[in-house]
Structure formats: C-alpha cells, structure tokens
C-alpha cells in the first residue's frame, strides 16, 4: 500500500505512540482489503460499545485498554469527531425506574469515559444520527462505526464511508485518514440486486413502521448485496429515510442502499447499477411487509411495560409529533414511555417547550442514550424487564437478540406506541 509522508511518519512513530498504533491498525485493515492507499477524511463518528454501551465486565476492560493504546500521547483528534449514545441517561434513571445500585455502578465508568473523549475535543452529541446535525457532501470521505450513520451518509447524502469497528473509527479520528477501499470507491458502491414495490403498496400511505418493515425484509433477502429500491415515493422526510435505512444494518451487513430518485448516485435504476441492467429483480408487497411484522412482534401478551421511541435518535419533527399525540392525555401508571434524542436536539427541544410538553403528560425525554438495544438487550434480564414496545425494527431485533429472547417485543408505528403508553395495552 502506498503511504504519503505524513502517514509513513505516523507508522514510524514520529507522531508518538498513539498515532503509530492507530496507523498500524489502519494499515493492517488496508492490506486485508487490498487498499492501494489511505484517503483523508472530513470527520469520524466514534462508536464505543465496549465502554459507553456495555460498561460492565471484560468487554469494558478490553475496550478501555485498546482505546488508551490508540490515543496514547494524543492531545486532540485530527478531524471533527462525534460520539455515539450511551447505555443510560444518568439524569433520568429514576424516571426510567432503573434501580439505584445499577446506576451507581455505571456512573463512574460513564463519567470517566465522557471526560476521556471530550478532553480530546470529541463533540458530545452522544447520538447515532450525527447526519441530522452535521452535514457531509456528496463524495466527501468519512470514518465511522455506527451502522445508521454509515447507511444514511452513504445512501442519502452521497458521502463515502465503510462500516468501521469501534477501534478503527477511533484510529481514523486520531490519524485523519482511512484505508481507501469498499464504499470509498465507485466500484464498491454499485447496486447488486433490484427491489421493486408491488402495485398493492403505495409508500405515500406508509407509517414509520412500514418503512422499517420494508427495509427489514429487503435487507434479509439482500444479505451482503447492495440493494436498489425502486417504486418508493421520492418525497420522503428525513424521518422516513432514517427508518427505511436502519433495518439494513440489522437484517443485512450492508453499508449502503440505493433509493431511486433519492440517492445521489441513483437518479435511475440503470445508474444505480453503474450503467448496467440489473440481473435480479425481487418484488415487495403487503405479504413481505407482514413477514417483518411477524418476526418483530415476539410478545405473547398485550400488557406493555416500557415504550421505547428514538432508535435511531428522534429528530425535532418526531419529538414534536410525540408531544402532539400526547397532548391533553396521561401515560398509564404501569408504563414507562421514553423518547431518546441527541444532546443537541434535546437542548433545542427544551428551548422550544417540546420536552416540557411531553414530560407534562408523563413521558420521559432522554438525551444521549440508546433507548433499548443496550439497556433492555444487555441488561433486560438483570433488570427483570418483560415486554418493550417500539417503532424501530433495529430496537426490536436487538432487544430480542441481545437478551437471548428474555425480553419480548411489540413493534408498530409511533402512534400505535403512544396509544399503548396511554392505555397500558397494545392494540393491533
Ligand atoms: Fe441508535 Fe441505539 Fe438504535 S445506537 S440506532 S438508538 S440501537
């Protein structure tokens, strides 16, 4: 692999031990994927599951050790670096009915990790939707480990990034470069399988859950191939696009999708396939969406304990919608309704009175917290949580998978989730 002088100097240790270890890691990854060189990035998004999401046990120890080596001697990151959510909003733990001893155990680990990254200049957004606050242009190269951020930036903005691991995204932030392979290259971004909407589906009538269900099914079929989705109404909101993208991170190992008429590289089906005709076309209709709904609804009861909204983190538009749906009503005393957003959106929503409006009705708005996959998936059994309702396929999938099936899920639209929070029961 060809290295520029600055990269060579880092590899030789002339920038200190952290940049050397970081460059060694990126160089090794580049060799595995036959990268011909490194490419400068505009930013990196740091995903720190070992420390921030799963702060207990060996993974936390291992994660912190690796992190320390990669940033050894580094005062600040080379490029703007945003941070992924944590397992808990410590300030709202009581309202979420999380036991005090659990919170006390986590608090010092969180505080240590937050200080650690923030002192190096990381932006404390603590969110999986940095694309909503920081815009990257078509063709701009990025680093990042969070699957939603990777999917959205590649597919909607036309920026270029691979789905990195926690350590490689950190190494990218330290060095300011990433190996030039996969999604960074034109040939790595071409569509490989076409999905066409059946006549029995009109995406203008879709709820947030329908977008999730469509992506969940298509991802399952596409597996490792880049899908091209044709027949969706192009006037989708950021929220629609987010829920369409997110399931591909779950049911497939994909970093990019093409939405014809939306993705900058997919004005037509042919262009999405790099000027070629698709070899395979798969139709999606109501039956296929139903397949997703059946898999994401695992609960055997209609009693709801927790209602988790904001996976991926809520936009202002969604927070406002929650406030409207709750207006003049009260969350059932047996339920905890919580809505997650970034620290940035939280402050805006508070200034606009949206947080207060939701909390007046008994909802809890949390900031910088992953609303389910980690707390319910990883600790659901320990916290004796039985059933969680959500409008996110990613949340439903991971809560079930990470908890070993212990925590059951109810999956439906945002308005269905809010109705469940008011009534304490799930209605089809
Ligand atoms: Fe974000 Fe957690 Fe969902 S990191 S996409 S809220 S699983």
mmCIF file with all atom_site columns, N, CA and C in Angstrom, residues 226-289:
data_model
loop_
_atom_site.group_PDB
_atom_site.id
_atom_site.type_symbol
_atom_site.label_atom_id
_atom_site.label_alt_id
_atom_site.label_comp_id
_atom_site.label_asym_id
_atom_site.label_entity_id
_atom_site.label_seq_id
_atom_site.pdbx_PDB_ins_code
_atom_site.Cartn_x
_atom_site.Cartn_y
_atom_site.Cartn_z
_atom_site.occupancy
_atom_site.B_iso_or_equiv
_atom_site.pdbx_formal_charge
_atom_site.auth_seq_id
_atom_site.auth_comp_id
_atom_site.auth_asym_id
_atom_site.auth_atom_id
_atom_site.pdbx_PDB_model_num
ATOM 1   N N  . UNK A 1 226 ? -25.663 -4.976  -2.283  1.00 0.00 ? 226 UNK A N  1
ATOM 2   C CA . UNK A 1 226 ? -26.199 -3.606  -2.175  1.00 0.00 ? 226 UNK A CA 1
ATOM 3   C C  . UNK A 1 226 ? -27.549 -3.553  -2.898  1.00 0.00 ? 226 UNK A C  1
ATOM 4   N N  . UNK A 1 227 ? -28.627 -3.248  -2.163  1.00 0.00 ? 227 UNK A N  1
ATOM 5   C CA . UNK A 1 227 ? -29.954 -3.247  -2.800  1.00 0.00 ? 227 UNK A CA 1
ATOM 6   C C  . UNK A 1 227 ? -30.282 -1.917  -3.483  1.00 0.00 ? 227 UNK A C  1
ATOM 7   N N  . UNK A 1 228 ? -31.076 -1.999  -4.519  1.00 0.00 ? 228 UNK A N  1
ATOM 8   C CA . UNK A 1 228 ? -31.618 -0.806  -5.181  1.00 0.00 ? 228 UNK A CA 1
ATOM 9   C C  . UNK A 1 228 ? -33.132 -0.887  -5.001  1.00 0.00 ? 228 UNK A C  1
ATOM 10  N N  . UNK A 1 229 ? -33.707 0.147   -4.374  1.00 0.00 ? 229 UNK A N  1
ATOM 11  C CA . UNK A 1 229 ? -35.147 0.145   -4.105  1.00 0.00 ? 229 UNK A CA 1
ATOM 12  C C  . UNK A 1 229 ? -35.839 1.053   -5.112  1.00 0.00 ? 229 UNK A C  1
ATOM 13  N N  . UNK A 1 230 ? -36.753 0.494   -5.861  1.00 0.00 ? 230 UNK A N  1
ATOM 14  C CA . UNK A 1 230 ? -37.461 1.289   -6.862  1.00 0.00 ? 230 UNK A CA 1
ATOM 15  C C  . UNK A 1 230 ? -38.965 1.271   -6.579  1.00 0.00 ? 230 UNK A C  1
ATOM 16  N N  . UNK A 1 231 ? -39.593 2.418   -6.849  1.00 0.00 ? 231 UNK A N  1
ATOM 17  C CA . UNK A 1 231 ? -41.051 2.482   -6.692  1.00 0.00 ? 231 UNK A CA 1
ATOM 18  C C  . UNK A 1 231 ? -41.483 3.216   -5.435  1.00 0.00 ? 231 UNK A C  1
ATOM 19  N N  . UNK A 1 232 ? -40.520 3.691   -4.624  1.00 0.00 ? 232 UNK A N  1
ATOM 20  C CA . UNK A 1 232 ? -40.887 4.474   -3.434  1.00 0.00 ? 232 UNK A CA 1
ATOM 21  C C  . UNK A 1 232 ? -41.123 5.921   -3.849  1.00 0.00 ? 232 UNK A C  1
ATOM 22  N N  . UNK A 1 233 ? -42.093 6.540   -3.217  1.00 0.00 ? 233 UNK A N  1
ATOM 23  C CA . UNK A 1 233 ? -42.366 7.939   -3.497  1.00 0.00 ? 233 UNK A CA 1
ATOM 24  C C  . UNK A 1 233 ? -41.160 8.763   -3.030  1.00 0.00 ? 233 UNK A C  1
ATOM 25  N N  . UNK A 1 234 ? -40.535 9.569   -3.906  1.00 0.00 ? 234 UNK A N  1
ATOM 26  C CA . UNK A 1 234 ? -39.274 10.226  -3.510  1.00 0.00 ? 234 UNK A CA 1
ATOM 27  C C  . UNK A 1 234 ? -39.423 11.328  -2.465  1.00 0.00 ? 234 UNK A C  1
ATOM 28  N N  . UNK A 1 235 ? -40.654 11.789  -2.218  1.00 0.00 ? 235 UNK A N  1
ATOM 29  C CA . UNK A 1 235 ? -40.799 12.880  -1.254  1.00 0.00 ? 235 UNK A CA 1
ATOM 30  C C  . UNK A 1 235 ? -40.875 12.367  0.183   1.00 0.00 ? 235 UNK A C  1
ATOM 31  N N  . UNK A 1 236 ? -39.844 11.647  0.564   1.00 0.00 ? 236 UNK A N  1
ATOM 32  C CA . UNK A 1 236 ? -39.805 11.136  1.936   1.00 0.00 ? 236 UNK A CA 1
ATOM 33  C C  . UNK A 1 236 ? -39.119 12.156  2.845   1.00 0.00 ? 236 UNK A C  1
ATOM 34  N N  . UNK A 1 237 ? -39.533 12.176  4.116   1.00 0.00 ? 237 UNK A N  1
ATOM 35  C CA . UNK A 1 237 ? -38.888 13.081  5.072   1.00 0.00 ? 237 UNK A CA 1
ATOM 36  C C  . UNK A 1 237 ? -37.598 12.434  5.569   1.00 0.00 ? 237 UNK A C  1
ATOM 37  N N  . UNK A 1 238 ? -36.820 13.212  6.305   1.00 0.00 ? 238 UNK A N  1
ATOM 38  C CA . UNK A 1 238 ? -35.597 12.659  6.907   1.00 0.00 ? 238 UNK A CA 1
ATOM 39  C C  . UNK A 1 238 ? -35.959 11.474  7.812   1.00 0.00 ? 238 UNK A C  1
ATOM 40  N N  . UNK A 1 239 ? -37.077 11.599  8.514   1.00 0.00 ? 239 UNK A N  1
ATOM 41  C CA . UNK A 1 239 ? -37.506 10.523  9.417   1.00 0.00 ? 239 UNK A CA 1
ATOM 42  C C  . UNK A 1 239 ? -37.855 9.263   8.623   1.00 0.00 ? 239 UNK A C  1
ATOM 43  N N  . UNK A 1 240 ? -38.595 9.400   7.530   1.00 0.00 ? 240 UNK A N  1
ATOM 44  C CA . UNK A 1 240 ? -38.934 8.240   6.689   1.00 0.00 ? 240 UNK A CA 1
ATOM 45  C C  . UNK A 1 240 ? -37.656 7.552   6.206   1.00 0.00 ? 240 UNK A C  1
ATOM 46  N N  . UNK A 1 241 ? -36.727 8.362   5.712   1.00 0.00 ? 241 UNK A N  1
ATOM 47  C CA . UNK A 1 241 ? -35.485 7.805   5.161   1.00 0.00 ? 241 UNK A CA 1
ATOM 48  C C  . UNK A 1 241 ? -34.668 7.095   6.225   1.00 0.00 ? 241 UNK A C  1
ATOM 49  N N  . UNK A 1 242 ? -34.685 7.661   7.402   1.00 0.00 ? 242 UNK A N  1
ATOM 50  C CA . UNK A 1 242 ? -33.937 7.059   8.518   1.00 0.00 ? 242 UNK A CA 1
ATOM 51  C C  . UNK A 1 242 ? -34.503 5.676   8.841   1.00 0.00 ? 242 UNK A C  1
ATOM 52  N N  . UNK A 1 243 ? -35.837 5.576   8.910   1.00 0.00 ? 243 UNK A N  1
ATOM 53  C CA . UNK A 1 243 ? -36.442 4.273   9.247   1.00 0.00 ? 243 UNK A CA 1
ATOM 54  C C  . UNK A 1 243 ? -36.366 3.285   8.088   1.00 0.00 ? 243 UNK A C  1
ATOM 55  N N  . UNK A 1 244 ? -36.209 3.800   6.887   1.00 0.00 ? 244 UNK A N  1
ATOM 56  C CA . UNK A 1 244 ? -36.006 2.898   5.745   1.00 0.00 ? 244 UNK A CA 1
ATOM 57  C C  . UNK A 1 244 ? -34.580 2.342   5.766   1.00 0.00 ? 244 UNK A C  1
ATOM 58  N N  . UNK A 1 245 ? -33.615 3.193   6.095   1.00 0.00 ? 245 UNK A N  1
ATOM 59  C CA . UNK A 1 245 ? -32.204 2.772   6.093   1.00 0.00 ? 245 UNK A CA 1
ATOM 60  C C  . UNK A 1 245 ? -31.875 1.832   7.256   1.00 0.00 ? 245 UNK A C  1
ATOM 61  N N  . UNK A 1 246 ? -32.398 2.135   8.441   1.00 0.00 ? 246 UNK A N  1
ATOM 62  C CA . UNK A 1 246 ? -31.891 1.479   9.660   1.00 0.00 ? 246 UNK A CA 1
ATOM 63  C C  . UNK A 1 246 ? -31.975 -0.050  9.639   1.00 0.00 ? 246 UNK A C  1
ATOM 64  N N  . UNK A 1 247 ? -33.027 -0.676  9.094   1.00 0.00 ? 247 UNK A N  1
ATOM 65  C CA . UNK A 1 247 ? -33.078 -2.136  9.195   1.00 0.00 ? 247 UNK A CA 1
ATOM 66  C C  . UNK A 1 247 ? -31.993 -2.852  8.399   1.00 0.00 ? 247 UNK A C  1
ATOM 67  N N  . UNK A 1 248 ? -31.433 -2.177  7.394   1.00 0.00 ? 248 UNK A N  1
ATOM 68  C CA . UNK A 1 248 ? -30.399 -2.834  6.598   1.00 0.00 ? 248 UNK A CA 1
ATOM 69  C C  . UNK A 1 248 ? -29.141 -3.097  7.420   1.00 0.00 ? 248 UNK A C  1
ATOM 70  N N  . UNK A 1 249 ? -29.013 -2.379  8.512   1.00 0.00 ? 249 UNK A N  1
ATOM 71  C CA . UNK A 1 249 ? -27.878 -2.630  9.396   1.00 0.00 ? 249 UNK A CA 1
ATOM 72  C C  . UNK A 1 249 ? -28.118 -3.879  10.230  1.00 0.00 ? 249 UNK A C  1
ATOM 73  N N  . UNK A 1 250 ? -29.367 -4.280  10.320  1.00 0.00 ? 250 UNK A N  1
ATOM 74  C CA . UNK A 1 250 ? -29.754 -5.352  11.230  1.00 0.00 ? 250 UNK A CA 1
ATOM 75  C C  . UNK A 1 250 ? -29.906 -6.677  10.486  1.00 0.00 ? 250 UNK A C  1
ATOM 76  N N  . UNK A 1 251 ? -30.744 -6.644  9.435   1.00 0.00 ? 251 UNK A N  1
ATOM 77  C CA . UNK A 1 251 ? -31.041 -7.902  8.750   1.00 0.00 ? 251 UNK A CA 1
ATOM 78  C C  . UNK A 1 251 ? -30.034 -8.186  7.655   1.00 0.00 ? 251 UNK A C  1
ATOM 79  N N  . UNK A 1 252 ? -29.100 -7.253  7.400   1.00 0.00 ? 252 UNK A N  1
ATOM 80  C CA . UNK A 1 252 ? -28.057 -7.478  6.405   1.00 0.00 ? 252 UNK A CA 1
ATOM 81  C C  . UNK A 1 252 ? -26.787 -6.779  6.894   1.00 0.00 ? 252 UNK A C  1
ATOM 82  N N  . UNK A 1 253 ? -25.667 -7.132  6.314   1.00 0.00 ? 253 UNK A N  1
ATOM 83  C CA . UNK A 1 253 ? -24.423 -6.458  6.720   1.00 0.00 ? 253 UNK A CA 1
ATOM 84  C C  . UNK A 1 253 ? -24.068 -5.387  5.712   1.00 0.00 ? 253 UNK A C  1
ATOM 85  N N  . UNK A 1 254 ? -25.001 -4.492  5.421   1.00 0.00 ? 254 UNK A N  1
ATOM 86  C CA . UNK A 1 254 ? -24.845 -3.568  4.294   1.00 0.00 ? 254 UNK A CA 1
ATOM 87  C C  . UNK A 1 254 ? -24.496 -2.165  4.782   1.00 0.00 ? 254 UNK A C  1
ATOM 88  N N  . UNK A 1 255 ? -23.657 -1.454  4.022   1.00 0.00 ? 255 UNK A N  1
ATOM 89  C CA . UNK A 1 255 ? -23.292 -0.079  4.382   1.00 0.00 ? 255 UNK A CA 1
ATOM 90  C C  . UNK A 1 255 ? -23.990 0.947   3.518   1.00 0.00 ? 255 UNK A C  1
ATOM 91  N N  . UNK A 1 256 ? -24.701 0.480   2.485   1.00 0.00 ? 256 UNK A N  1
ATOM 92  C CA . UNK A 1 256 ? -25.330 1.437   1.569   1.00 0.00 ? 256 UNK A CA 1
ATOM 93  C C  . UNK A 1 256 ? -26.528 0.815   0.874   1.00 0.00 ? 256 UNK A C  1
ATOM 94  N N  . UNK A 1 257 ? -27.555 1.639   0.641   1.00 0.00 ? 257 UNK A N  1
ATOM 95  C CA . UNK A 1 257 ? -28.649 1.214   -0.233  1.00 0.00 ? 257 UNK A CA 1
ATOM 96  C C  . UNK A 1 257 ? -28.835 2.317   -1.287  1.00 0.00 ? 257 UNK A C  1
ATOM 97  N N  . UNK A 1 258 ? -29.426 1.957   -2.412  1.00 0.00 ? 258 UNK A N  1
ATOM 98  C CA . UNK A 1 258 ? -29.800 2.971   -3.399  1.00 0.00 ? 258 UNK A CA 1
ATOM 99  C C  . UNK A 1 258 ? -31.314 3.106   -3.371  1.00 0.00 ? 258 UNK A C  1
ATOM 100 N N  . UNK A 1 259 ? -31.794 4.335   -3.247  1.00 0.00 ? 259 UNK A N  1
ATOM 101 C CA . UNK A 1 259 ? -33.232 4.589   -3.365  1.00 0.00 ? 259 UNK A CA 1
ATOM 102 C C  . UNK A 1 259 ? -33.389 5.417   -4.639  1.00 0.00 ? 259 UNK A C  1
ATOM 103 N N  . UNK A 1 260 ? -34.018 4.830   -5.626  1.00 0.00 ? 260 UNK A N  1
ATOM 104 C CA . UNK A 1 260 ? -34.097 5.501   -6.925  1.00 0.00 ? 260 UNK A CA 1
ATOM 105 C C  . UNK A 1 260 ? -34.868 6.814   -6.775  1.00 0.00 ? 260 UNK A C  1
ATOM 106 N N  . UNK A 1 261 ? -34.237 7.898   -7.246  1.00 0.00 ? 261 UNK A N  1
ATOM 107 C CA . UNK A 1 261 ? -34.859 9.225   -7.135  1.00 0.00 ? 261 UNK A CA 1
ATOM 108 C C  . UNK A 1 261 ? -34.451 9.963   -5.872  1.00 0.00 ? 261 UNK A C  1
ATOM 109 N N  . UNK A 1 262 ? -33.709 9.309   -4.979  1.00 0.00 ? 262 UNK A N  1
ATOM 110 C CA . UNK A 1 262 ? -33.276 9.962   -3.733  1.00 0.00 ? 262 UNK A CA 1
ATOM 111 C C  . UNK A 1 262 ? -31.746 9.912   -3.600  1.00 0.00 ? 262 UNK A C  1
ATOM 112 N N  . UNK A 1 263 ? -31.169 8.720   -3.696  1.00 0.00 ? 263 UNK A N  1
ATOM 113 C CA . UNK A 1 263 ? -29.711 8.564   -3.567  1.00 0.00 ? 263 UNK A CA 1
ATOM 114 C C  . UNK A 1 263 ? -29.030 9.333   -4.707  1.00 0.00 ? 263 UNK A C  1
ATOM 115 N N  . UNK A 1 264 ? -28.035 10.187  -4.386  1.00 0.00 ? 264 UNK A N  1
ATOM 116 C CA . UNK A 1 264 ? -27.422 10.994  -5.458  1.00 0.00 ? 264 UNK A CA 1
ATOM 117 C C  . UNK A 1 264 ? -26.902 10.148  -6.617  1.00 0.00 ? 264 UNK A C  1
ATOM 118 N N  . UNK A 1 265 ? -26.442 8.921   -6.334  1.00 0.00 ? 265 UNK A N  1
ATOM 119 C CA . UNK A 1 265 ? -25.909 8.085   -7.416  1.00 0.00 ? 265 UNK A CA 1
ATOM 120 C C  . UNK A 1 265 ? -26.994 7.236   -8.092  1.00 0.00 ? 265 UNK A C  1
ATOM 121 N N  . UNK A 1 266 ? -28.261 7.464   -7.735  1.00 0.00 ? 266 UNK A N  1
ATOM 122 C CA . UNK A 1 266 ? -29.331 6.624   -8.294  1.00 0.00 ? 266 UNK A CA 1
ATOM 123 C C  . UNK A 1 266 ? -30.493 7.449   -8.846  1.00 0.00 ? 266 UNK A C  1
ATOM 124 N N  . UNK A 1 267 ? -30.220 8.376   -9.786  1.00 0.00 ? 267 UNK A N  1
ATOM 125 C CA . UNK A 1 267 ? -31.364 9.073   -10.395 1.00 0.00 ? 267 UNK A CA 1
ATOM 126 C C  . UNK A 1 267 ? -32.246 8.114   -11.182 1.00 0.00 ? 267 UNK A C  1
ATOM 127 N N  . UNK A 1 268 ? -31.643 7.015   -11.708 1.00 0.00 ? 268 UNK A N  1
ATOM 128 C CA . UNK A 1 268 ? -32.410 5.982   -12.415 1.00 0.00 ? 268 UNK A CA 1
ATOM 129 C C  . UNK A 1 268 ? -31.912 4.619   -11.937 1.00 0.00 ? 268 UNK A C  1
ATOM 130 N N  . UNK A 1 269 ? -32.698 3.587   -12.243 1.00 0.00 ? 269 UNK A N  1
ATOM 131 C CA . UNK A 1 269 ? -32.290 2.223   -11.866 1.00 0.00 ? 269 UNK A CA 1
ATOM 132 C C  . UNK A 1 269 ? -30.955 1.886   -12.530 1.00 0.00 ? 269 UNK A C  1
ATOM 133 N N  . UNK A 1 270 ? -30.843 2.206   -13.796 1.00 0.00 ? 270 UNK A N  1
ATOM 134 C CA . UNK A 1 270 ? -29.635 1.856   -14.549 1.00 0.00 ? 270 UNK A CA 1
ATOM 135 C C  . UNK A 1 270 ? -28.393 2.517   -13.943 1.00 0.00 ? 270 UNK A C  1
ATOM 136 N N  . UNK A 1 271 ? -28.520 3.789   -13.580 1.00 0.00 ? 271 UNK A N  1
ATOM 137 C CA . UNK A 1 271 ? -27.361 4.476   -12.991 1.00 0.00 ? 271 UNK A CA 1
ATOM 138 C C  . UNK A 1 271 ? -26.984 3.890   -11.624 1.00 0.00 ? 271 UNK A C  1
ATOM 139 N N  . UNK A 1 272 ? -27.988 3.426   -10.889 1.00 0.00 ? 272 UNK A N  1
ATOM 140 C CA . UNK A 1 272 ? -27.690 2.788   -9.594  1.00 0.00 ? 272 UNK A CA 1
ATOM 141 C C  . UNK A 1 272 ? -26.856 1.518   -9.791  1.00 0.00 ? 272 UNK A C  1
ATOM 142 N N  . UNK A 1 273 ? -27.016 0.877   -10.938 1.00 0.00 ? 273 UNK A N  1
ATOM 143 C CA . UNK A 1 273 ? -26.249 -0.338  -11.239 1.00 0.00 ? 273 UNK A CA 1
ATOM 144 C C  . UNK A 1 273 ? -24.993 -0.017  -12.061 1.00 0.00 ? 273 UNK A C  1
ATOM 145 N N  . UNK A 1 274 ? -24.562 1.235   -12.043 1.00 0.00 ? 274 UNK A N  1
ATOM 146 C CA . UNK A 1 274 ? -23.338 1.622   -12.753 1.00 0.00 ? 274 UNK A CA 1
ATOM 147 C C  . UNK A 1 274 ? -23.488 1.538   -14.256 1.00 0.00 ? 274 UNK A C  1
ATOM 148 N N  . UNK A 1 275 ? -24.701 1.807   -14.769 1.00 0.00 ? 275 UNK A N  1
ATOM 149 C CA . UNK A 1 275 ? -24.919 1.807   -16.216 1.00 0.00 ? 275 UNK A CA 1
ATOM 150 C C  . UNK A 1 275 ? -25.303 0.439   -16.763 1.00 0.00 ? 275 UNK A C  1
ATOM 151 N N  . UNK A 1 276 ? -25.405 -0.548  -15.888 1.00 0.00 ? 276 UNK A N  1
ATOM 152 C CA . UNK A 1 276 ? -25.760 -1.899  -16.359 1.00 0.00 ? 276 UNK A CA 1
ATOM 153 C C  . UNK A 1 276 ? -27.217 -2.220  -16.009 1.00 0.00 ? 276 UNK A C  1
ATOM 154 N N  . UNK A 1 277 ? -27.727 -3.263  -16.640 1.00 0.00 ? 277 UNK A N  1
ATOM 155 C CA . UNK A 1 277 ? -29.077 -3.732  -16.313 1.00 0.00 ? 277 UNK A CA 1
ATOM 156 C C  . UNK A 1 277 ? -29.002 -4.648  -15.093 1.00 0.00 ? 277 UNK A C  1
ATOM 157 N N  . UNK A 1 278 ? -29.970 -4.563  -14.173 1.00 0.00 ? 278 UNK A N  1
ATOM 158 C CA . UNK A 1 278 ? -29.946 -5.480  -13.016 1.00 0.00 ? 278 UNK A CA 1
ATOM 159 C C  . UNK A 1 278 ? -30.139 -6.933  -13.445 1.00 0.00 ? 278 UNK A C  1
ATOM 160 N N  . UNK A 1 279 ? -29.430 -7.818  -12.744 1.00 0.00 ? 279 UNK A N  1
ATOM 161 C CA . UNK A 1 279 ? -29.553 -9.246  -13.097 1.00 0.00 ? 279 UNK A CA 1
ATOM 162 C C  . UNK A 1 279 ? -30.728 -9.897  -12.376 1.00 0.00 ? 279 UNK A C  1
ATOM 163 N N  . UNK A 1 280 ? -31.095 -9.308  -11.230 1.00 0.00 ? 280 UNK A N  1
ATOM 164 C CA . UNK A 1 280 ? -32.155 -9.947  -10.434 1.00 0.00 ? 280 UNK A CA 1
ATOM 165 C C  . UNK A 1 280 ? -33.146 -8.893  -9.940  1.00 0.00 ? 280 UNK A C  1
ATOM 166 N N  . UNK A 1 281 ? -34.446 -9.200  -10.055 1.00 0.00 ? 281 UNK A N  1
ATOM 167 C CA . UNK A 1 281 ? -35.469 -8.260  -9.577  1.00 0.00 ? 281 UNK A CA 1
ATOM 168 C C  . UNK A 1 281 ? -36.392 -8.997  -8.601  1.00 0.00 ? 281 UNK A C  1
ATOM 169 N N  . UNK A 1 282 ? -36.609 -8.395  -7.438  1.00 0.00 ? 282 UNK A N  1
ATOM 170 C CA . UNK A 1 282 ? -37.464 -9.021  -6.422  1.00 0.00 ? 282 UNK A CA 1
ATOM 171 C C  . UNK A 1 282 ? -38.609 -8.059  -6.101  1.00 0.00 ? 282 UNK A C  1
ATOM 172 N N  . UNK A 1 283 ? -39.824 -8.575  -6.093  1.00 0.00 ? 283 UNK A N  1
ATOM 173 C CA . UNK A 1 283 ? -40.988 -7.721  -5.807  1.00 0.00 ? 283 UNK A CA 1
ATOM 174 C C  . UNK A 1 283 ? -41.300 -7.752  -4.310  1.00 0.00 ? 283 UNK A C  1
ATOM 175 N N  . UNK A 1 284 ? -41.715 -6.589  -3.812  1.00 0.00 ? 284 UNK A N  1
ATOM 176 C CA . UNK A 1 284 ? -42.121 -6.490  -2.400  1.00 0.00 ? 284 UNK A CA 1
ATOM 177 C C  . UNK A 1 284 ? -43.538 -5.952  -2.346  1.00 0.00 ? 284 UNK A C  1
ATOM 178 N N  . UNK A 1 285 ? -44.390 -6.666  -1.613  1.00 0.00 ? 285 UNK A N  1
ATOM 179 C CA . UNK A 1 285 ? -45.774 -6.226  -1.448  1.00 0.00 ? 285 UNK A CA 1
ATOM 180 C C  . UNK A 1 285 ? -46.185 -6.346  0.018   1.00 0.00 ? 285 UNK A C  1
ATOM 181 N N  . UNK A 1 286 ? -47.489 -6.319  0.236   1.00 0.00 ? 286 UNK A N  1
ATOM 182 C CA . UNK A 1 286 ? -48.012 -6.364  1.621   1.00 0.00 ? 286 UNK A CA 1
ATOM 183 C C  . UNK A 1 286 ? -47.570 -7.626  2.347   1.00 0.00 ? 286 UNK A C  1
ATOM 184 N N  . UNK A 1 287 ? -47.532 -8.746  1.626   1.00 0.00 ? 287 UNK A N  1
ATOM 185 C CA . UNK A 1 287 ? -47.174 -10.038 2.236   1.00 0.00 ? 287 UNK A CA 1
ATOM 186 C C  . UNK A 1 287 ? -45.755 -9.971  2.827   1.00 0.00 ? 287 UNK A C  1
ATOM 187 N N  . UNK A 1 288 ? -44.862 -9.326  2.093   1.00 0.00 ? 288 UNK A N  1
ATOM 188 C CA . UNK A 1 288 ? -43.473 -9.250  2.550   1.00 0.00 ? 288 UNK A CA 1
ATOM 189 C C  . UNK A 1 288 ? -43.358 -8.336  3.784   1.00 0.00 ? 288 UNK A C  1
ATOM 190 N N  . UNK A 1 289 ? -44.138 -7.243  3.796   1.00 0.00 ? 289 UNK A N  1
ATOM 191 C CA . UNK A 1 289 ? -44.122 -6.372  4.979   1.00 0.00 ? 289 UNK A CA 1
ATOM 192 C C  . UNK A 1 289 ? -44.664 -7.132  6.196   1.00 0.00 ? 289 UNK A C  1
#
